[in-house]
PDB file of C-alpha atoms in Angstrom:
ATOM      1  CA  MET A  11      11.843  18.038  11.828  1.00 77.00           C
ATOM      2  CA  ALA A  12      12.086  15.267   9.234  1.00 90.00           C
ATOM      3  CA  LEU A  13      15.481  13.695   8.614  1.00 94.00           C
ATOM      4  CA  LEU A  14      15.044  14.169   4.847  1.00 96.00           C
ATOM      5  CA  GLU A  15      12.707  16.591   3.097  1.00 96.00           C
ATOM      6  CA  VAL A  16      12.580  16.686  -0.702  1.00 96.00           C
ATOM      7  CA  LYS A  17      10.815  19.613  -2.378  1.00 95.00           C
ATOM      8  CA  ASN A  18       9.986  19.827  -6.094  1.00 95.00           C
ATOM      9  CA  LEU A  19      13.025  17.796  -7.154  1.00 96.00           C
ATOM     10  CA  THR A  20      13.574  17.735 -10.924  1.00 96.00           C
ATOM     11  CA  LYS A  21      16.162  16.123 -13.139  1.00 96.00           C
ATOM     12  CA  TYR A  22      16.096  16.786 -16.888  1.00 94.00           C
ATOM     13  CA  PHE A  23      18.669  15.141 -19.123  1.00 93.00           C
ATOM     14  CA  PRO A  24      19.486  17.294 -22.172  1.00 90.00           C
ATOM     15  CA  ILE A  25      19.388  15.775 -25.653  1.00 89.00           C
ATOM     16  CA  LYS A  26      22.139  17.188 -27.840  1.00 87.00           C
ATOM     17  CA  LYS A  27      22.445  17.006 -31.593  1.00 86.00           C
ATOM     18  CA  GLY A  28      24.745  18.145 -34.371  1.00 83.00           C
ATOM     19  CA  ILE A  29      28.376  19.197 -34.552  1.00 82.00           C
ATOM     20  CA  LEU A  30      27.834  22.052 -32.086  1.00 80.00           C
ATOM     21  CA  SER A  31      25.985  19.752 -29.653  1.00 81.00           C
ATOM     22  CA  ARG A  32      22.934  21.974 -29.529  1.00 86.00           C
ATOM     23  CA  THR A  33      20.271  21.039 -26.970  1.00 83.00           C
ATOM     24  CA  VAL A  34      17.196  19.982 -28.922  1.00 82.00           C
ATOM     25  CA  GLY A  35      15.137  18.512 -26.112  1.00 85.00           C
ATOM     26  CA  GLU A  36      15.022  17.226 -22.536  1.00 90.00           C
ATOM     27  CA  VAL A  37      14.208  13.870 -20.988  1.00 91.00           C
ATOM     28  CA  LYS A  38      12.141  14.678 -17.906  1.00 91.00           C
ATOM     29  CA  ALA A  39      13.311  11.778 -15.748  1.00 93.00           C
ATOM     30  CA  VAL A  40      12.176  13.390 -12.466  1.00 94.00           C
ATOM     31  CA  ASP A  41       9.527  16.097 -12.694  1.00 92.00           C
ATOM     32  CA  GLY A  42       8.641  17.784  -9.411  1.00 92.00           C
ATOM     33  CA  VAL A  43       8.995  15.072  -6.760  1.00 95.00           C
ATOM     34  CA  SER A  44       8.331  15.920  -3.096  1.00 95.00           C
ATOM     35  CA  PHE A  45       8.336  13.704   0.009  1.00 95.00           C
ATOM     36  CA  THR A  46       9.646  13.445   3.566  1.00 95.00           C
ATOM     37  CA  LEU A  47      11.476  10.701   5.446  1.00 96.00           C
ATOM     38  CA  GLU A  48      11.589  10.486   9.239  1.00 95.00           C
ATOM     39  CA  LYS A  49      14.456   9.117  11.304  1.00 95.00           C
ATOM     40  CA  GLY A  50      14.204   5.341  11.643  1.00 94.00           C
ATOM     41  CA  GLU A  51      11.560   5.141   8.892  1.00 96.00           C
ATOM     42  CA  THR A  52      11.522   3.196   5.621  1.00 96.00           C
ATOM     43  CA  LEU A  53       9.888   4.856   2.620  1.00 96.00           C
ATOM     44  CA  GLY A  54       9.293   2.514  -0.302  1.00 96.00           C
ATOM     45  CA  LEU A  55       9.499   4.096  -3.759  1.00 96.00           C
ATOM     46  CA  VAL A  56       7.837   1.948  -6.417  1.00 94.00           C
ATOM     47  CA  GLY A  57       6.872   2.125 -10.068  1.00 90.00           C
ATOM     48  CA  GLU A  58       7.472   0.643 -13.487  1.00 87.00           C
ATOM     49  CA  SER A  59      10.952   0.516 -14.996  1.00 86.00           C
ATOM     50  CA  GLY A  60      11.868   3.932 -16.383  1.00 86.00           C
ATOM     51  CA  CYS A  61       9.576   5.929 -14.074  1.00 90.00           C
ATOM     52  CA  GLY A  62      12.556   7.789 -12.543  1.00 92.00           C
ATOM     53  CA  LYS A  63      12.805   6.193  -9.111  1.00 94.00           C
ATOM     54  CA  THR A  64      16.529   5.347  -9.376  1.00 94.00           C
ATOM     55  CA  THR A  65      17.231   8.865 -10.654  1.00 95.00           C
ATOM     56  CA  VAL A  66      15.486  10.233  -7.550  1.00 96.00           C
ATOM     57  CA  GLY A  67      17.778   8.218  -5.283  1.00 95.00           C
ATOM     58  CA  ARG A  68      20.936   9.224  -7.112  1.00 95.00           C
ATOM     59  CA  SER A  69      19.865  12.873  -7.285  1.00 95.00           C
ATOM     60  CA  LEU A  70      19.411  12.980  -3.495  1.00 93.00           C
ATOM     61  CA  LEU A  71      23.054  12.009  -3.062  1.00 94.00           C
ATOM     62  CA  ARG A  72      24.178  14.211  -5.968  1.00 94.00           C
ATOM     63  CA  LEU A  73      25.606  11.213  -7.806  1.00 94.00           C
ATOM     64  CA  VAL A  74      23.766  12.927 -10.636  1.00 94.00           C
ATOM     65  CA  GLU A  75      23.243  16.664 -10.260  1.00 94.00           C
ATOM     66  CA  PRO A  76      19.538  17.615 -10.037  1.00 95.00           C
ATOM     67  CA  THR A  77      18.171  20.312 -12.339  1.00 95.00           C
ATOM     68  CA  SER A  78      16.285  22.086  -9.546  1.00 95.00           C
ATOM     69  CA  GLY A  79      14.570  21.611  -6.217  1.00 95.00           C
ATOM     70  CA  GLU A  80      15.568  21.286  -2.572  1.00 96.00           C
ATOM     71  CA  VAL A  81      16.919  18.294  -0.638  1.00 96.00           C
ATOM     72  CA  LEU A  82      16.987  19.125   3.079  1.00 96.00           C
ATOM     73  CA  PHE A  83      18.983  16.685   5.202  1.00 96.00           C
ATOM     74  CA  ASN A  84      18.782  17.555   8.899  1.00 93.00           C
ATOM     75  CA  GLY A  85      17.606  20.998   7.789  1.00 91.00           C
ATOM     76  CA  LYS A  86      20.537  21.685   5.427  1.00 94.00           C
ATOM     77  CA  ASP A  87      20.093  21.809   1.648  1.00 95.00           C
ATOM     78  CA  LEU A  88      22.400  19.242   0.043  1.00 95.00           C
ATOM     79  CA  LEU A  89      22.054  20.917  -3.344  1.00 93.00           C
ATOM     80  CA  ARG A  90      23.592  24.160  -2.084  1.00 93.00           C
ATOM     81  CA  MET A  91      26.563  22.650  -0.288  1.00 93.00           C
ATOM     82  CA  ASP A  92      30.072  23.218  -1.619  1.00 92.00           C
ATOM     83  CA  LYS A  93      32.323  20.286  -2.409  1.00 91.00           C
ATOM     84  CA  GLU A  94      33.970  20.036   1.025  1.00 92.00           C
ATOM     85  CA  GLU A  95      30.747  20.384   3.041  1.00 93.00           C
ATOM     86  CA  LEU A  96      29.053  17.785   0.824  1.00 93.00           C
ATOM     87  CA  ARG A  97      31.995  15.427   1.329  1.00 91.00           C
ATOM     88  CA  ARG A  98      31.633  15.680   5.116  1.00 92.00           C
ATOM     89  CA  THR A  99      27.862  15.219   4.974  1.00 93.00           C
ATOM     90  CA  ARG A 100      28.117  12.185   2.706  1.00 90.00           C
ATOM     91  CA  ALA A 101      29.415  10.132   5.627  1.00 92.00           C
ATOM     92  CA  SER A 102      25.788  10.139   6.858  1.00 95.00           C
ATOM     93  CA  LEU A 103      24.318   9.321   3.419  1.00 95.00           C
ATOM     94  CA  GLN A 104      25.083   6.019   1.743  1.00 95.00           C
ATOM     95  CA  ILE A 105      23.723   3.860  -1.075  1.00 95.00           C
ATOM     96  CA  ILE A 106      23.358   0.149  -1.789  1.00 95.00           C
ATOM     97  CA  PHE A 107      23.433  -0.418  -5.549  1.00 93.00           C
ATOM     98  CA  GLN A 108      21.212  -2.747  -7.538  1.00 90.00           C
ATOM     99  CA  ASP A 109      23.932  -4.870  -9.145  1.00 87.00           C
ATOM    100  CA  PRO A 110      26.113  -6.411  -6.425  1.00 84.00           C
ATOM    101  CA  PHE A 111      28.840  -7.321  -8.939  1.00 86.00           C
ATOM    102  CA  SER A 112      29.381  -4.209 -11.053  1.00 89.00           C
ATOM    103  CA  SER A 113      29.271  -1.982  -7.934  1.00 90.00           C
ATOM    104  CA  LEU A 114      32.362  -3.717  -6.498  1.00 93.00           C
ATOM    105  CA  ASP A 115      35.848  -3.065  -7.926  1.00 93.00           C
ATOM    106  CA  PRO A 116      37.110  -6.473  -9.171  1.00 93.00           C
ATOM    107  CA  ARG A 117      40.752  -5.409  -8.586  1.00 95.00           C
ATOM    108  CA  MET A 118      40.229  -4.715  -4.885  1.00 95.00           C
ATOM    109  CA  SER A 119      39.875  -7.280  -2.123  1.00 96.00           C
ATOM    110  CA  ILE A 120      36.753  -7.253   0.024  1.00 95.00           C
ATOM    111  CA  GLY A 121      38.718  -5.813   2.927  1.00 96.00           C
ATOM    112  CA  GLN A 122      39.968  -2.943   0.748  1.00 96.00           C
ATOM    113  CA  ILE A 123      36.461  -2.225  -0.576  1.00 96.00           C
ATOM    114  CA  ILE A 124      34.908  -1.972   2.885  1.00 96.00           C
ATOM    115  CA  ALA A 125      37.898  -0.054   4.271  1.00 95.00           C
ATOM    116  CA  GLU A 126      37.963   2.583   1.514  1.00 94.00           C
ATOM    117  CA  PRO A 127      35.301   4.934   2.996  1.00 94.00           C
ATOM    118  CA  ILE A 128      36.899   4.580   6.440  1.00 94.00           C
ATOM    119  CA  ARG A 129      40.305   5.638   5.068  1.00 92.00           C
ATOM    120  CA  ASN A 130      38.752   8.572   3.194  1.00 91.00           C
ATOM    121  CA  HIS A 131      36.717   9.977   6.086  1.00 91.00           C
ATOM    122  CA  LEU A 132      38.278   8.878   9.370  1.00 88.00           C
ATOM    123  CA  ARG A 133      41.726   9.140  10.887  1.00 85.00           C
ATOM    124  CA  SER A 134      42.246   5.527  11.898  1.00 87.00           C
ATOM    125  CA  SER A 135      45.307   3.328  12.214  1.00 91.00           C
ATOM    126  CA  ARG A 136      45.741   0.248  10.086  1.00 91.00           C
ATOM    127  CA  SER A 137      44.855  -2.061  12.969  1.00 93.00           C
ATOM    128  CA  GLU A 138      41.723  -0.030  13.774  1.00 94.00           C
ATOM    129  CA  ILE A 139      40.607  -0.206  10.140  1.00 94.00           C
ATOM    130  CA  GLU A 140      41.136  -3.967   9.986  1.00 94.00           C
ATOM    131  CA  GLU A 141      39.218  -4.389  13.227  1.00 95.00           C
ATOM    132  CA  ARG A 142      36.345  -2.267  11.884  1.00 96.00           C
ATOM    133  CA  VAL A 143      36.237  -4.216   8.595  1.00 96.00           C
ATOM    134  CA  ALA A 144      36.186  -7.539  10.458  1.00 96.00           C
ATOM    135  CA  TYR A 145      33.349  -6.282  12.682  1.00 96.00           C
ATOM    136  CA  LEU A 146      31.279  -5.111   9.678  1.00 96.00           C
ATOM    137  CA  MET A 147      31.771  -8.378   7.817  1.00 96.00           C
ATOM    138  CA  GLU A 148      30.624 -10.399  10.800  1.00 95.00           C
ATOM    139  CA  ARG A 149      27.648  -8.094  11.269  1.00 95.00           C
ATOM    140  CA  VAL A 150      26.330  -8.733   7.735  1.00 95.00           C
ATOM    141  CA  GLY A 151      26.848 -12.494   7.947  1.00 94.00           C
ATOM    142  CA  LEU A 152      30.309 -12.919   6.397  1.00 95.00           C
ATOM    143  CA  HIS A 153      33.474 -14.329   7.934  1.00 94.00           C
ATOM    144  CA  ALA A 154      36.316 -11.944   8.758  1.00 93.00           C
ATOM    145  CA  ASP A 155      38.878 -14.380   7.359  1.00 93.00           C
ATOM    146  CA  GLN A 156      37.376 -13.779   3.882  1.00 94.00           C
ATOM    147  CA  MET A 157      38.521 -10.139   3.706  1.00 94.00           C
ATOM    148  CA  ASN A 158      41.484 -10.940   1.422  1.00 95.00           C
ATOM    149  CA  ARG A 159      39.263 -12.547  -1.213  1.00 96.00           C
ATOM    150  CA  TYR A 160      37.959 -10.786  -4.333  1.00 96.00           C
ATOM    151  CA  PRO A 161      34.357 -10.141  -5.485  1.00 95.00           C
ATOM    152  CA  HIS A 162      34.328 -12.906  -8.130  1.00 94.00           C
ATOM    153  CA  GLU A 163      34.887 -15.477  -5.362  1.00 95.00           C
ATOM    154  CA  PHE A 164      31.506 -14.731  -3.771  1.00 94.00           C
ATOM    155  CA  SER A 165      27.903 -15.495  -4.691  1.00 92.00           C
ATOM    156  CA  GLY A 166      25.412 -12.762  -5.592  1.00 90.00           C
ATOM    157  CA  GLY A 167      23.891 -12.717  -2.118  1.00 92.00           C
ATOM    158  CA  GLN A 168      27.310 -12.529  -0.474  1.00 94.00           C
ATOM    159  CA  ARG A 169      28.338  -9.679  -2.773  1.00 94.00           C
ATOM    160  CA  GLN A 170      25.246  -7.736  -1.785  1.00 94.00           C
ATOM    161  CA  ARG A 171      26.167  -8.271   1.876  1.00 95.00           C
ATOM    162  CA  ILE A 172      29.575  -6.771   1.058  1.00 96.00           C
ATOM    163  CA  GLY A 173      27.787  -3.745  -0.427  1.00 95.00           C
ATOM    164  CA  ILE A 174      25.735  -3.420   2.748  1.00 96.00           C
ATOM    165  CA  ALA A 175      28.873  -3.637   4.914  1.00 96.00           C
ATOM    166  CA  ARG A 176      30.480  -0.871   2.842  1.00 96.00           C
ATOM    167  CA  ALA A 177      27.364   1.308   3.273  1.00 96.00           C
ATOM    168  CA  LEU A 178      27.511   0.805   7.060  1.00 96.00           C
ATOM    169  CA  ALA A 179      31.222   1.625   7.357  1.00 95.00           C
ATOM    170  CA  LEU A 180      30.701   5.239   8.497  1.00 94.00           C
ATOM    171  CA  ASN A 181      27.586   4.719  10.656  1.00 94.00           C
ATOM    172  CA  PRO A 182      25.204   6.555   8.298  1.00 96.00           C
ATOM    173  CA  LEU A 183      21.787   7.942   9.187  1.00 96.00           C
ATOM    174  CA  LEU A 184      20.210   7.368   5.770  1.00 97.00           C
ATOM    175  CA  ILE A 185      20.762   4.617   3.201  1.00 97.00           C
ATOM    176  CA  VAL A 186      19.314   4.695  -0.316  1.00 96.00           C
ATOM    177  CA  CYS A 187      18.564   1.068  -1.222  1.00 96.00           C
ATOM    178  CA  ASP A 188      18.416   1.019  -5.026  1.00 94.00           C
ATOM    179  CA  GLU A 189      16.599  -2.258  -5.791  1.00 92.00           C
ATOM    180  CA  PRO A 190      19.042  -4.156  -3.539  1.00 92.00           C
ATOM    181  CA  VAL A 191      17.363  -7.574  -3.938  1.00 90.00           C
ATOM    182  CA  SER A 192      16.065  -7.516  -7.524  1.00 87.00           C
ATOM    183  CA  ALA A 193      19.136  -9.355  -8.877  1.00 81.00           C
ATOM    184  CA  LEU A 194      18.979 -12.117  -6.223  1.00 86.00           C
ATOM    185  CA  ASP A 195      17.174 -15.450  -5.966  1.00 86.00           C
ATOM    186  CA  VAL A 196      13.931 -15.390  -3.981  1.00 84.00           C
ATOM    187  CA  SER A 197      15.333 -17.288  -0.976  1.00 85.00           C
ATOM    188  CA  ILE A 198      18.356 -14.976  -0.865  1.00 89.00           C
ATOM    189  CA  GLN A 199      16.077 -11.952  -1.186  1.00 90.00           C
ATOM    190  CA  ALA A 200      14.372 -12.914   2.066  1.00 89.00           C
ATOM    191  CA  GLN A 201      17.716 -13.253   3.862  1.00 92.00           C
ATOM    192  CA  VAL A 202      18.924  -9.832   2.688  1.00 93.00           C
ATOM    193  CA  MET A 203      15.589  -8.197   3.530  1.00 93.00           C
ATOM    194  CA  ASN A 204      15.681  -9.651   7.043  1.00 93.00           C
ATOM    195  CA  LEU A 205      19.260  -8.430   7.428  1.00 95.00           C
ATOM    196  CA  LEU A 206      18.282  -4.886   6.393  1.00 95.00           C
ATOM    197  CA  ALA A 207      15.354  -4.896   8.839  1.00 94.00           C
ATOM    198  CA  GLN A 208      17.587  -6.156  11.643  1.00 95.00           C
ATOM    199  CA  LEU A 209      20.253  -3.522  10.968  1.00 96.00           C
ATOM    200  CA  GLN A 210      17.626  -0.778  10.887  1.00 95.00           C
ATOM    201  CA  GLU A 211      16.305  -1.775  14.284  1.00 94.00           C
ATOM    202  CA  GLN A 212      19.772  -2.021  15.822  1.00 93.00           C
ATOM    203  CA  MET A 213      21.232   1.172  14.307  1.00 93.00           C
ATOM    204  CA  ASN A 214      18.087   3.333  13.939  1.00 93.00           C
ATOM    205  CA  LEU A 215      18.691   3.667  10.195  1.00 96.00           C
ATOM    206  CA  SER A 216      16.392   5.359   7.690  1.00 96.00           C
ATOM    207  CA  TYR A 217      15.884   3.743   4.296  1.00 97.00           C
ATOM    208  CA  LEU A 218      14.676   5.050   0.964  1.00 97.00           C
ATOM    209  CA  PHE A 219      13.856   1.637  -0.486  1.00 97.00           C
ATOM    210  CA  ILE A 220      13.549   1.713  -4.277  1.00 95.00           C
ATOM    211  CA  ALA A 221      11.936  -1.319  -5.924  1.00 92.00           C
ATOM    212  CA  HIS A 222       9.477  -2.475  -8.548  1.00 86.00           C
ATOM    213  CA  ASP A 223       8.347  -5.552  -6.604  1.00 84.00           C
ATOM    214  CA  LEU A 224       5.395  -4.450  -4.492  1.00 86.00           C
ATOM    215  CA  SER A 225       5.438  -7.582  -2.323  1.00 83.00           C
ATOM    216  CA  VAL A 226       9.056  -6.823  -1.319  1.00 86.00           C
ATOM    217  CA  VAL A 227       8.201  -3.201  -0.542  1.00 90.00           C
ATOM    218  CA  GLU A 228       5.226  -4.230   1.604  1.00 87.00           C
ATOM    219  CA  HIS A 229       7.500  -6.411   3.736  1.00 86.00           C
ATOM    220  CA  ILE A 230       9.942  -3.666   4.739  1.00 91.00           C
ATOM    221  CA  SER A 231       8.273  -0.246   4.301  1.00 93.00           C
ATOM    222  CA  ASP A 232       6.472   1.986   6.769  1.00 95.00           C
ATOM    223  CA  ARG A 233       5.136   4.212   3.986  1.00 96.00           C
ATOM    224  CA  VAL A 234       5.012   3.725   0.212  1.00 96.00           C
ATOM    225  CA  ALA A 235       5.250   6.320  -2.589  1.00 96.00           C
ATOM    226  CA  VAL A 236       4.146   5.333  -6.092  1.00 95.00           C
ATOM    227  CA  MET A 237       5.866   6.975  -9.077  1.00 95.00           C
ATOM    228  CA  TYR A 238       4.652   7.288 -12.646  1.00 94.00           C
ATOM    229  CA  LEU A 239       6.566   9.038 -15.410  1.00 92.00           C
ATOM    230  CA  GLY A 240       8.774  11.103 -13.100  1.00 92.00           C
ATOM    231  CA  ARG A 241       6.031  12.117 -10.669  1.00 93.00           C
ATOM    232  CA  ILE A 242       4.691  10.753  -7.385  1.00 95.00           C
ATOM    233  CA  VAL A 243       1.004   9.896  -7.796  1.00 95.00           C
ATOM    234  CA  GLU A 244       0.209   8.387  -4.376  1.00 95.00           C
ATOM    235  CA  VAL A 245       1.755   8.216  -0.884  1.00 96.00           C
ATOM    236  CA  ALA A 246       0.341   6.352   2.118  1.00 95.00           C
ATOM    237  CA  SER A 247       1.251   4.009   4.940  1.00 94.00           C
ATOM    238  CA  ASP A 248       1.950   0.491   3.723  1.00 90.00           C
ATOM    239  CA  GLN A 249      -1.274  -0.909   5.213  1.00 91.00           C
ATOM    240  CA  GLU A 250      -3.398   1.962   3.911  1.00 93.00           C
ATOM    241  CA  LEU A 251      -1.947   1.776   0.402  1.00 93.00           C
ATOM    242  CA  TYR A 252      -2.299  -1.994   0.021  1.00 91.00           C
ATOM    243  CA  GLU A 253      -5.813  -2.119   1.485  1.00 90.00           C
ATOM    244  CA  LYS A 254      -7.273   1.102   0.035  1.00 92.00           C
ATOM    245  CA  PRO A 255      -5.358   2.195  -3.108  1.00 92.00           C
ATOM    246  CA  LEU A 256      -6.950   5.315  -4.578  1.00 92.00           C
ATOM    247  CA  HIS A 257      -4.997   6.072  -7.745  1.00 93.00           C
ATOM    248  CA  PRO A 258      -5.934   3.905 -10.765  1.00 92.00           C
ATOM    249  CA  TYR A 259      -2.243   3.296 -11.500  1.00 92.00           C
ATOM    250  CA  THR A 260      -1.649   1.998  -7.956  1.00 92.00           C
ATOM    251  CA  ARG A 261      -4.676  -0.288  -8.258  1.00 91.00           C
ATOM    252  CA  ALA A 262      -3.334  -1.658 -11.544  1.00 89.00           C
ATOM    253  CA  LEU A 263       0.086  -2.334  -9.998  1.00 89.00           C
ATOM    254  CA  LEU A 264      -1.404  -4.111  -6.995  1.00 88.00           C
ATOM    255  CA  SER A 265      -3.652  -6.242  -9.198  1.00 86.00           C
ATOM    256  CA  ALA A 266      -0.507  -7.683 -10.816  1.00 80.00           C
ATOM    257  CA  VAL A 267       1.023  -8.875  -7.529  1.00 78.00           C
ATOM    258  CA  PRO A 268       0.810 -12.708  -7.424  1.00 74.00           C
ATOM    259  CA  VAL A 269      -1.020 -14.335  -4.511  1.00 74.00           C
ATOM    260  CA  PRO A 270       0.381 -17.627  -3.139  1.00 72.00           C
ATOM    261  CA  ASP A 271      -3.017 -19.317  -3.216  1.00 68.00           C
ATOM    262  CA  PRO A 272      -3.976 -21.469  -6.248  1.00 72.00           C
ATOM    263  CA  ASP A 273      -7.693 -21.183  -5.424  1.00 72.00           C
ATOM    264  CA  PHE A 274      -7.705 -17.385  -5.241  1.00 70.00           C
ATOM    265  CA  ARG A 275      -8.652 -15.575  -8.450  1.00 71.00           C
ATOM    266  CA  LYS A 276      -7.629 -11.930  -8.489  1.00 72.00           C
ATOM    267  CA  GLN A 277      -9.206  -9.551 -10.993  1.00 76.00           C
ATOM    268  CA  ARG A 278      -6.383  -8.122 -13.080  1.00 78.00           C
ATOM    269  CA  ILE A 279      -6.481  -4.532 -14.306  1.00 79.00           C
ATOM    270  CA  ILE A 280      -4.879  -4.459 -17.739  1.00 76.00           C
ATOM    271  CA  LEU A 281      -3.643  -1.013 -18.728  1.00 79.00           C
ATOM    272  CA  GLU A 282      -3.917  -0.154 -22.401  1.00 78.00           C
ATOM    273  CA  GLY A 283      -1.033   1.284 -24.405  1.00 75.00           C
ATOM    274  CA  ASP A 284       2.588   1.866 -23.466  1.00 77.00           C
ATOM    275  CA  VAL A 285       4.185   4.208 -20.955  1.00 80.00           C
ATOM    276  CA  PRO A 286       4.538   7.624 -22.643  1.00 84.00           C
ATOM    277  CA  SER A 287       8.007   8.946 -23.403  1.00 84.00           C
ATOM    278  CA  PRO A 288       9.532  11.233 -20.736  1.00 85.00           C
ATOM    279  CA  LEU A 289      10.870  13.249 -23.688  1.00 84.00           C
ATOM    280  CA  HIS A 290       7.298  14.332 -24.518  1.00 85.00           C
ATOM    281  CA  PRO A 291       5.135  13.616 -21.446  1.00 87.00           C
ATOM    282  CA  PRO A 292       1.355  14.055 -21.829  1.00 87.00           C
ATOM    283  CA  SER A 293      -0.256  17.306 -20.779  1.00 88.00           C
ATOM    284  CA  GLY A 294      -2.413  17.414 -17.692  1.00 89.00           C
ATOM    285  CA  CYS A 295      -2.407  14.140 -15.762  1.00 90.00           C
ATOM    286  CA  ALA A 296       0.498  12.062 -17.049  1.00 88.00           C
ATOM    287  CA  PHE A 297      -1.527   8.875 -16.572  1.00 89.00           C
ATOM    288  CA  HIS A 298      -4.590   9.959 -18.562  1.00 87.00           C
ATOM    289  CA  THR A 299      -3.429   8.199 -21.763  1.00 88.00           C
ATOM    290  CA  ARG A 300      -3.777   4.801 -20.023  1.00 88.00           C
ATOM    291  CA  CYS A 301      -6.336   5.525 -17.312  1.00 86.00           C
ATOM    292  CA  PRO A 302      -9.564   3.476 -17.450  1.00 84.00           C
ATOM    293  CA  SER A 303     -11.425   6.201 -15.507  1.00 83.00           C
ATOM    294  CA  LYS A 304     -10.233   9.311 -17.359  1.00 83.00           C
ATOM    295  CA  LYS A 305     -12.424  12.299 -18.063  1.00 84.00           C
ATOM    296  CA  GLU A 306     -12.026  15.005 -20.697  1.00 82.00           C
ATOM    297  CA  PHE A 307     -10.474  17.547 -18.307  1.00 83.00           C
ATOM    298  CA  CYS A 308      -7.774  15.069 -17.172  1.00 86.00           C
ATOM    299  CA  SER A 309      -5.789  15.871 -20.321  1.00 85.00           C
ATOM    300  CA  ARG A 310      -5.774  19.607 -19.518  1.00 87.00           C
ATOM    301  CA  GLU A 311      -5.229  19.938 -15.763  1.00 87.00           C
ATOM    302  CA  ARG A 312      -2.325  18.419 -13.838  1.00 88.00           C
ATOM    303  CA  PRO A 313      -3.570  17.097 -10.469  1.00 89.00           C
ATOM    304  CA  GLU A 314      -1.597  18.052  -7.388  1.00 90.00           C
ATOM    305  CA  LEU A 315      -0.713  15.614  -4.611  1.00 91.00           C
ATOM    306  CA  ALA A 316      -3.534  16.230  -2.116  1.00 90.00           C
ATOM    307  CA  ASP A 317      -4.115  14.935   1.418  1.00 90.00           C
ATOM    308  CA  VAL A 318      -7.295  12.858   1.555  1.00 90.00           C
ATOM    309  CA  GLY A 319      -6.952  12.022   5.251  1.00 86.00           C
ATOM    310  CA  ASN A 320      -5.063   9.601   7.461  1.00 87.00           C
ATOM    311  CA  GLY A 321      -1.719  10.614   5.904  1.00 89.00           C
ATOM    312  CA  HIS A 322      -2.893   9.419   2.495  1.00 94.00           C
ATOM    313  CA  PHE A 323      -1.925  11.630  -0.463  1.00 94.00           C
ATOM    314  CA  VAL A 324      -3.052  11.107  -4.053  1.00 94.00           C
ATOM    315  CA  ALA A 325      -2.672  13.061  -7.317  1.00 92.00           C
ATOM    316  CA  CYS A 326      -5.913  12.292  -9.149  1.00 90.00           C
ATOM    317  CA  HIS A 327      -8.906  14.400 -10.216  1.00 84.00           C
ATOM    318  CA  ARG A 328     -11.255  11.581  -9.202  1.00 76.00           C
TER     319      ARG A 328
END
């Protein structure tokens, strides 16, 4: 049984208007997303900004309430849990936020920030909590004697390490990494990525790694899912996806990844037009308005995610 199984997850944000706040439309941020995540596995979730990948991660944890679907964690549906059962289960589900500064309370010391989940979920003495905080700080590459400092006294990379320590406080099974390195310098990105990989190996963690940088995702992921306009259009192992992309959107994304070789000339695939609005998504295949290989029926029929062999799934009529 998979650690996490997501079935037809949707999240529509209502658009209200007028004095009576009548609902006049819906933004379809996530529109029927399904995937699985095994224990100890990293699933990369990639796509352009605004495709809904962050909303997927937050909906899994019910930081935003999904509109419909199922999220099975160890066989139990998170979306049907009451408040108390969800609170207990959340100890095994954590998140690392994209912005390492705004996700930390500036009025709390680092020790207080890391200790907060321990105080809320475990019955521990003050000395036990301090010992646990010191251990977590050392584990992510910080010094325990810094626990009385405040977030503004640290660099961006150090603040993200604090966020990682907080996520590890309760020994979770699954961590949603919401673009955890996108706000960091390239050299610091590599350090944080290596830290996440090391922690995964030592603690048998599972990651849902959300990012828009395909080179970063390739480095850490076992499998990769590509999202476009609220839907998953392709899923495959990292090697399979990068060597044999099948969906035209995936091929266009990969053609934009820079290659560190000045003599290599990659053929870019330039997509025409802009990403359609999730308020009024296109009928049929959502990508048909920009697809260089579209046919007439692509605008009428929505392709389902189909297995084409070797664990490779793609939603494309071609």
